[in-house]
mmCIF file of C-alpha atoms and ligand atoms in Angstrom:
data_model
loop_
_atom_site.group_PDB
_atom_site.id
_atom_site.type_symbol
_atom_site.label_atom_id
_atom_site.label_comp_id
_atom_site.label_asym_id
_atom_site.label_seq_id
_atom_site.Cartn_x
_atom_site.Cartn_y
_atom_site.Cartn_z
ATOM 1 C CA MET A 1 -0.073 -0.081 -0.057
ATOM 2 C CA ALA A 2 1.147 3.532 -0.328
ATOM 3 C CA GLU A 3 3.060 5.135 2.340
ATOM 4 C CA VAL A 4 1.021 7.901 3.792
ATOM 5 C CA VAL A 5 2.645 10.968 5.395
ATOM 6 C CA VAL A 6 0.849 13.594 7.205
ATOM 7 C CA VAL A 7 2.549 17.072 7.465
ATOM 8 C CA ASP A 8 1.564 19.802 9.291
ATOM 9 C CA ALA A 9 2.230 22.586 6.830
ATOM 10 C CA LYS A 10 3.028 22.149 2.752
ATOM 11 C CA GLU A 11 6.578 23.322 3.322
ATOM 12 C CA ASP A 12 7.076 20.031 5.797
ATOM 13 C CA ALA A 13 5.699 18.207 2.343
ATOM 14 C CA GLY A 14 8.408 20.365 0.273
ATOM 15 C CA ALA A 15 10.936 19.628 2.408
ATOM 16 C CA LEU A 16 10.508 15.828 2.553
ATOM 17 C CA VAL A 17 10.093 15.472 -1.234
ATOM 18 C CA ALA A 18 13.093 17.735 -1.975
ATOM 19 C CA ASP A 19 15.469 15.589 0.352
ATOM 20 C CA GLU A 20 14.191 12.563 -1.578
ATOM 21 C CA ILE A 21 15.023 14.015 -4.964
ATOM 22 C CA VAL A 22 18.265 15.263 -3.444
ATOM 23 C CA ARG A 23 19.249 11.648 -2.490
ATOM 24 C CA LEU A 24 18.355 10.373 -5.959
ATOM 25 C CA ILE A 25 20.321 12.889 -7.580
ATOM 26 C CA ALA A 26 23.360 11.985 -5.324
ATOM 27 C CA ARG A 27 22.651 7.972 -6.449
ATOM 28 C CA ARG A 28 21.998 8.913 -9.916
ATOM 29 C CA PRO A 29 23.389 12.041 -11.577
ATOM 30 C CA ASP A 30 21.256 11.270 -14.482
ATOM 31 C CA ALA A 31 17.941 10.798 -12.671
ATOM 32 C CA VAL A 32 14.673 11.328 -14.529
ATOM 33 C CA LEU A 33 11.972 13.609 -12.706
ATOM 34 C CA GLY A 34 8.323 13.136 -13.652
ATOM 35 C CA LEU A 35 7.203 16.872 -12.860
ATOM 36 C CA ALA A 36 3.995 18.232 -12.279
ATOM 37 C CA THR A 37 2.260 21.543 -12.632
ATOM 38 C CA GLY A 38 -0.519 23.134 -10.667
ATOM 39 C CA SER A 39 -0.217 24.750 -7.429
ATOM 40 C CA THR A 40 0.627 21.595 -5.383
ATOM 41 C CA PRO A 41 4.044 20.681 -6.324
ATOM 42 C CA THR A 42 5.249 24.305 -5.561
ATOM 43 C CA PRO A 43 6.731 23.899 -2.018
ATOM 44 C CA VAL A 44 8.634 20.725 -3.590
ATOM 45 C CA TYR A 45 10.199 23.451 -6.247
ATOM 46 C CA GLU A 46 10.850 26.068 -3.734
ATOM 47 C CA ALA A 47 12.258 23.533 -1.366
ATOM 48 C CA LEU A 48 14.822 22.055 -3.989
ATOM 49 C CA ARG A 49 16.216 25.444 -4.760
ATOM 50 C CA PRO A 50 18.735 25.631 -1.978
ATOM 51 C CA ARG A 51 19.232 22.248 -1.723
ATOM 52 C CA LEU A 52 20.541 21.834 -5.369
ATOM 53 C CA ALA A 53 22.688 24.842 -4.865
ATOM 54 C CA GLY A 54 26.186 23.639 -5.776
ATOM 55 C CA VAL A 55 24.990 20.159 -6.702
ATOM 56 C CA ASP A 56 25.815 19.176 -10.407
ATOM 57 C CA VAL A 57 22.037 18.924 -12.172
ATOM 58 C CA SER A 58 23.440 19.255 -15.574
ATOM 59 C CA ARG A 59 22.393 15.459 -16.228
ATOM 60 C CA VAL A 60 19.422 15.593 -14.571
ATOM 61 C CA ARG A 61 16.558 14.900 -17.187
ATOM 62 C CA GLY A 62 12.697 15.994 -16.822
ATOM 63 C CA PHE A 63 9.351 14.829 -18.206
ATOM 64 C CA ALA A 64 6.428 17.087 -17.393
ATOM 65 C CA LEU A 65 3.011 15.395 -17.196
ATOM 66 C CA ASP A 66 0.880 17.160 -19.439
ATOM 67 C CA GLU A 67 0.104 20.203 -21.452
ATOM 68 C CA TYR A 68 -2.816 22.377 -22.880
ATOM 69 C CA VAL A 69 -3.338 21.937 -26.434
ATOM 70 C CA GLY A 70 -3.546 24.790 -28.822
ATOM 71 C CA LEU A 71 -2.129 27.229 -26.142
ATOM 72 C CA ASP A 72 0.602 29.465 -27.294
ATOM 73 C CA PRO A 73 3.551 27.781 -25.787
ATOM 74 C CA ALA A 74 4.607 31.432 -25.144
ATOM 75 C CA HIS A 75 1.680 32.009 -22.943
ATOM 76 C CA PRO A 76 2.412 32.192 -19.266
ATOM 77 C CA GLU A 77 0.101 29.749 -18.026
ATOM 78 C CA SER A 78 1.306 27.278 -21.005
ATOM 79 C CA TYR A 79 2.613 24.239 -19.075
ATOM 80 C CA ARG A 80 6.019 24.714 -21.166
ATOM 81 C CA SER A 81 6.233 28.440 -19.418
ATOM 82 C CA VAL A 82 5.438 27.077 -15.920
ATOM 83 C CA ILE A 83 8.020 24.439 -16.140
ATOM 84 C CA ALA A 84 10.647 26.801 -17.101
ATOM 85 C CA ARG A 85 9.735 29.364 -14.700
ATOM 86 C CA GLU A 86 9.404 27.109 -11.757
ATOM 87 C CA VAL A 87 11.642 24.260 -12.617
ATOM 88 C CA ILE A 88 14.132 24.700 -15.127
ATOM 89 C CA VAL A 89 15.328 28.278 -14.405
ATOM 90 C CA PRO A 90 15.134 28.242 -10.423
ATOM 91 C CA LEU A 91 16.875 24.768 -10.225
ATOM 92 C CA GLY A 92 19.282 25.754 -12.951
ATOM 93 C CA LEU A 93 18.434 22.423 -15.293
ATOM 94 C CA ASP A 94 19.538 22.147 -18.987
ATOM 95 C CA PRO A 95 16.778 22.997 -21.058
ATOM 96 C CA ASP A 96 17.085 20.361 -23.713
ATOM 97 C CA ARG A 97 16.745 17.727 -21.104
ATOM 98 C CA VAL A 98 13.384 18.444 -19.726
ATOM 99 C CA ARG A 99 10.364 17.946 -22.019
ATOM 100 C CA VAL A 100 6.978 19.143 -22.422
ATOM 101 C CA PRO A 101 4.128 17.214 -24.136
ATOM 102 C CA ASP A 102 4.131 19.040 -27.671
ATOM 103 C CA GLY A 103 0.458 20.454 -27.445
ATOM 104 C CA SER A 104 0.639 22.521 -30.897
ATOM 105 C CA LEU A 105 -1.969 21.636 -33.405
ATOM 106 C CA ALA A 106 0.745 20.936 -36.384
ATOM 107 C CA GLY A 107 2.191 18.294 -34.475
ATOM 108 C CA ILE A 108 -0.558 16.725 -32.030
ATOM 109 C CA ALA A 109 -1.292 13.611 -34.172
ATOM 110 C CA ASP A 110 2.163 12.168 -33.181
ATOM 111 C CA ALA A 111 3.263 13.890 -30.318
ATOM 112 C CA GLY A 112 1.825 11.281 -27.802
ATOM 113 C CA GLU A 113 3.891 8.545 -29.036
ATOM 114 C CA GLN A 114 6.786 10.711 -29.446
ATOM 115 C CA TYR A 115 6.586 11.573 -25.785
ATOM 116 C CA GLU A 116 6.360 7.996 -24.945
ATOM 117 C CA ARG A 117 9.758 7.253 -27.056
ATOM 118 C CA ASP A 118 11.446 10.035 -25.285
ATOM 119 C CA ILE A 119 10.421 8.644 -21.733
ATOM 120 C CA ASP A 120 11.647 5.003 -22.895
ATOM 121 C CA ALA A 121 14.786 6.606 -24.476
ATOM 122 C CA ALA A 122 15.689 8.307 -21.134
ATOM 123 C CA GLY A 123 15.382 5.398 -19.391
ATOM 124 C CA GLY A 124 12.160 5.775 -17.761
ATOM 125 C CA ILE A 125 11.258 8.074 -14.947
ATOM 126 C CA ASP A 126 12.348 7.366 -11.510
ATOM 127 C CA LEU A 127 10.632 9.731 -9.626
ATOM 128 C CA GLN A 128 7.159 11.237 -10.613
ATOM 129 C CA ILE A 129 5.652 13.876 -8.704
ATOM 130 C CA LEU A 130 1.929 14.324 -8.656
ATOM 131 C CA GLY A 131 -0.981 16.363 -7.762
ATOM 132 C CA ILE A 132 -4.660 15.398 -7.597
ATOM 133 C CA GLY A 133 -7.746 17.251 -9.023
ATOM 134 C CA THR A 134 -10.878 17.323 -7.309
ATOM 135 C CA ASP A 135 -12.126 15.058 -9.605
ATOM 136 C CA GLY A 136 -9.504 12.481 -8.774
ATOM 137 C CA HIS A 137 -7.657 13.408 -11.878
ATOM 138 C CA ILE A 138 -3.942 12.929 -12.191
ATOM 139 C CA GLY A 139 -1.807 14.618 -14.883
ATOM 140 C CA PHE A 140 -4.798 15.300 -16.932
ATOM 141 C CA ASN A 141 -6.337 11.976 -17.013
ATOM 142 C CA GLU A 142 -9.876 12.737 -16.221
ATOM 143 C CA PRO A 143 -12.762 10.050 -14.941
ATOM 144 C CA GLY A 144 -12.919 7.221 -17.351
ATOM 145 C CA SER A 145 -9.388 7.090 -18.352
ATOM 146 C CA SER A 146 -8.076 3.673 -19.212
ATOM 147 C CA PHE A 147 -5.619 2.355 -16.590
ATOM 148 C CA ALA A 148 -3.269 1.246 -19.821
ATOM 149 C CA SER A 149 -3.447 4.837 -21.384
ATOM 150 C CA ARG A 150 -0.453 6.229 -23.324
ATOM 151 C CA THR A 151 0.633 9.825 -23.535
ATOM 152 C CA ARG A 152 -2.719 11.262 -25.518
ATOM 153 C CA VAL A 153 -5.468 13.915 -26.169
ATOM 154 C CA LYS A 154 -7.966 14.090 -23.536
ATOM 155 C CA THR A 155 -10.680 16.673 -23.072
ATOM 156 C CA LEU A 156 -10.995 18.467 -20.143
ATOM 157 C CA THR A 157 -13.687 18.068 -17.805
ATOM 158 C CA ALA A 158 -16.229 20.908 -17.074
ATOM 159 C CA GLN A 159 -14.884 21.119 -13.349
ATOM 160 C CA THR A 160 -11.149 20.779 -14.159
ATOM 161 C CA ARG A 161 -11.616 23.828 -16.561
ATOM 162 C CA ARG A 162 -13.492 25.436 -13.598
ATOM 163 C CA ASP A 163 -10.411 24.500 -10.947
ATOM 164 C CA ASN A 164 -8.207 25.662 -13.720
ATOM 165 C CA ALA A 165 -9.840 29.135 -14.601
ATOM 166 C CA ARG A 166 -7.661 30.999 -11.837
ATOM 167 C CA PHE A 167 -4.637 30.766 -13.939
ATOM 168 C CA PHE A 168 -6.399 32.499 -16.729
ATOM 169 C CA ALA A 169 -8.221 35.864 -17.378
ATOM 170 C CA SER A 170 -11.418 34.008 -17.709
ATOM 171 C CA ILE A 171 -12.961 30.651 -17.939
ATOM 172 C CA ASP A 172 -13.650 31.069 -21.585
ATOM 173 C CA ASP A 173 -9.956 31.273 -21.940
ATOM 174 C CA VAL A 174 -9.008 27.778 -20.377
ATOM 175 C CA PRO A 175 -8.242 25.617 -23.271
ATOM 176 C CA ARG A 176 -10.579 22.706 -23.865
ATOM 177 C CA HIS A 177 -8.412 19.772 -24.613
ATOM 178 C CA CYS A 178 -4.799 18.729 -23.287
ATOM 179 C CA ILE A 179 -2.212 16.236 -23.888
ATOM 180 C CA THR A 180 -1.375 14.386 -20.812
ATOM 181 C CA GLN A 181 0.736 11.077 -19.898
ATOM 182 C CA GLY A 182 -1.364 8.379 -19.875
ATOM 183 C CA LEU A 183 -2.361 6.074 -16.633
ATOM 184 C CA GLY A 184 -0.152 3.791 -18.115
ATOM 185 C CA THR A 185 2.827 5.859 -18.528
ATOM 186 C CA ILE A 186 2.774 7.058 -15.116
ATOM 187 C CA ALA A 187 2.183 3.582 -13.879
ATOM 188 C CA ARG A 188 5.833 2.752 -15.548
ATOM 189 C CA ALA A 189 7.582 5.341 -13.038
ATOM 190 C CA ARG A 190 9.577 3.978 -10.575
ATOM 191 C CA HIS A 191 8.417 5.959 -7.756
ATOM 192 C CA LEU A 192 5.077 7.999 -7.393
ATOM 193 C CA VAL A 193 4.922 10.850 -4.808
ATOM 194 C CA LEU A 194 1.450 12.108 -4.937
ATOM 195 C CA LEU A 195 1.176 15.571 -2.757
ATOM 196 C CA ALA A 196 -2.393 17.192 -1.739
ATOM 197 C CA PHE A 197 -3.208 19.659 0.491
ATOM 198 C CA GLY A 198 -6.519 21.550 1.605
ATOM 199 C CA ALA A 199 -9.968 20.595 2.485
ATOM 200 C CA GLN A 200 -10.964 20.700 -1.009
ATOM 201 C CA LYS A 201 -8.850 17.730 -1.778
ATOM 202 C CA ALA A 202 -10.071 15.291 1.208
ATOM 203 C CA ASP A 203 -12.700 13.087 -0.812
ATOM 204 C CA ALA A 204 -10.837 12.890 -3.720
ATOM 205 C CA VAL A 205 -7.576 11.643 -1.804
ATOM 206 C CA ALA A 206 -9.335 9.410 0.337
ATOM 207 C CA ALA A 207 -11.307 8.131 -2.603
ATOM 208 C CA ALA A 208 -7.893 7.103 -4.338
ATOM 209 C CA LEU A 209 -6.022 5.481 -1.666
ATOM 210 C CA GLU A 210 -9.189 3.900 0.228
ATOM 211 C CA GLY A 211 -11.837 3.595 -2.299
ATOM 212 C CA PRO A 212 -12.303 1.107 -5.054
ATOM 213 C CA VAL A 213 -9.913 0.737 -7.946
ATOM 214 C CA THR A 214 -11.767 2.496 -10.694
ATOM 215 C CA ALA A 215 -11.361 4.454 -13.748
ATOM 216 C CA MET A 216 -14.200 6.742 -12.672
ATOM 217 C CA LEU A 217 -11.212 7.935 -9.894
ATOM 218 C CA PRO A 218 -7.972 7.650 -11.856
ATOM 219 C CA ALA A 219 -5.892 8.729 -9.201
ATOM 220 C CA SER A 220 -6.794 5.474 -7.540
ATOM 221 C CA ALA A 221 -4.442 3.849 -10.194
ATOM 222 C CA VAL A 222 -1.699 4.461 -7.550
ATOM 223 C CA GLN A 223 -3.351 1.386 -5.574
ATOM 224 C CA LEU A 224 -1.510 -0.892 -8.279
ATOM 225 C CA HIS A 225 1.464 0.688 -7.771
ATOM 226 C CA PRO A 226 4.523 -0.962 -5.966
ATOM 227 C CA HIS A 227 6.163 2.243 -4.645
ATOM 228 C CA VAL A 228 3.971 4.842 -3.780
ATOM 229 C CA THR A 229 4.363 7.913 -1.086
ATOM 230 C CA VAL A 230 1.690 10.226 -0.640
ATOM 231 C CA VAL A 231 2.395 13.559 1.506
ATOM 232 C CA VAL A 232 -0.832 15.301 2.622
ATOM 233 C CA ASP A 233 -1.648 18.150 5.114
ATOM 234 C CA GLU A 234 -4.227 17.699 7.840
ATOM 235 C CA ALA A 235 -7.137 19.034 5.924
ATOM 236 C CA ALA A 236 -6.275 16.881 3.077
ATOM 237 C CA ALA A 237 -6.120 13.723 5.029
ATOM 238 C CA SER A 238 -9.364 14.456 7.038
ATOM 239 C CA ARG A 239 -11.416 11.889 5.125
ATOM 240 C CA LEU A 240 -8.881 9.205 5.404
ATOM 241 C CA ARG A 241 -10.037 5.959 7.418
ATOM 242 C CA LEU A 242 -6.682 4.524 8.373
ATOM 243 C CA LEU A 243 -5.379 7.992 9.521
ATOM 244 C CA ASP A 244 -4.048 6.657 12.724
ATOM 245 C CA TYR A 245 -2.342 3.517 11.094
ATOM 246 C CA TYR A 246 -0.465 6.154 8.528
ATOM 247 C CA ARG A 247 0.404 8.081 11.252
ATOM 248 C CA ASP A 248 1.647 5.410 13.538
ATOM 249 C CA THR A 249 3.430 3.654 10.534
ATOM 250 C CA TRP A 250 5.276 6.908 9.885
ATOM 251 C CA ALA A 251 6.304 7.482 13.563
ATOM 252 C CA ASP A 252 7.661 4.331 13.912
ATOM 253 C CA LYS A 253 9.370 3.970 10.523
ATOM 254 C CA PRO A 254 13.269 3.558 10.782
ATOM 255 C CA ASP A 255 15.442 6.440 9.610
ATOM 256 C CA TRP A 256 17.467 4.699 6.911
ATOM 257 C CA GLN A 257 14.440 3.718 5.226
ATOM 258 C CA GLY A 258 13.913 7.031 3.500
ATOM 259 C CA LEU A 259 10.798 7.454 1.493
HETATM 260 C C1 GLP B 1 -4.090 20.381 -12.757
HETATM 261 C C2 GLP B 1 -2.635 19.336 -13.382
HETATM 262 C C3 GLP B 1 -2.512 18.500 -12.799
HETATM 263 C C4 GLP B 1 -2.297 18.659 -11.552
HETATM 264 C C5 GLP B 1 -4.212 19.118 -10.993
HETATM 265 C C6 GLP B 1 -4.142 19.607 -9.303
HETATM 266 O O1 GLP B 1 -4.641 20.695 -13.853
HETATM 267 N N1 GLP B 1 -2.989 18.966 -15.015
HETATM 268 O O2 GLP B 1 -1.119 18.016 -13.019
HETATM 269 O O3 GLP B 1 -1.921 17.857 -10.367
HETATM 270 O O4 GLP B 1 -4.741 19.324 -11.789
HETATM 271 O O5 GLP B 1 -3.932 21.130 -9.657
HETATM 272 P P1 GLP B 1 -3.643 21.812 -8.052
HETATM 273 O O6 GLP B 1 -2.201 21.473 -7.963
HETATM 274 O O7 GLP B 1 -3.392 23.143 -9.089
HETATM 275 O O8 GLP B 1 -4.606 21.851 -7.521
#
């Protein structure tokens, strides 16, 4: 089962996950990171910045989870822009070694399979950072997504477009389509780290970890993965039935085990 860690604050989650990424890069200087966007992973990227100062990250590779289709890549809310602004530049990564799915209309027919080939060529993703949508999506795999799905175009749900309207001038500006790593793609990453903060995520977190494994709740796919770490604040953890057990397990965990 997933290891669930309940933290007091987002900053604690950021520090915990950043420490794990630093250990990974020390072990594997050409580590392959799976990068999420949205508000949730920000504390991880912020915590990584001081930790990676002085570390050689020139061989680190990165693959973003998803991208909007048809949005100008130069738009500040394209995930290409977000990854450049929040990850590549502050962490000093090599821009040529960090990929974002190509959401341009010109290449969209082949973009998914090309992305899969790129991930395979890099040797697969070592650590995949994940947020979770209020409808239980991971990446942009909306309810109904196949557990075997590969990187492909999806249509965003009305709920996701409403959730993401805060990044745009109005909801009409939120794209309707996206290209996202599939649930099958995410399942091949060697370590999944799912983060969630706030009461608005509590139902999705509980359903993902303790509900039935179902395509209707795409994040429930993490129950089928052998190495999952879930880092949540008290509010996001509040609907978990095994909460006391998760706390005991974490409190009693030997230091040498890592995440
Ligand atoms: C976004 C992204 C996901 C993200 C999720 C939650 O739209 N495509 O990768 O995990 O929805 O977003 P947030 O972290 O902003 O709550």
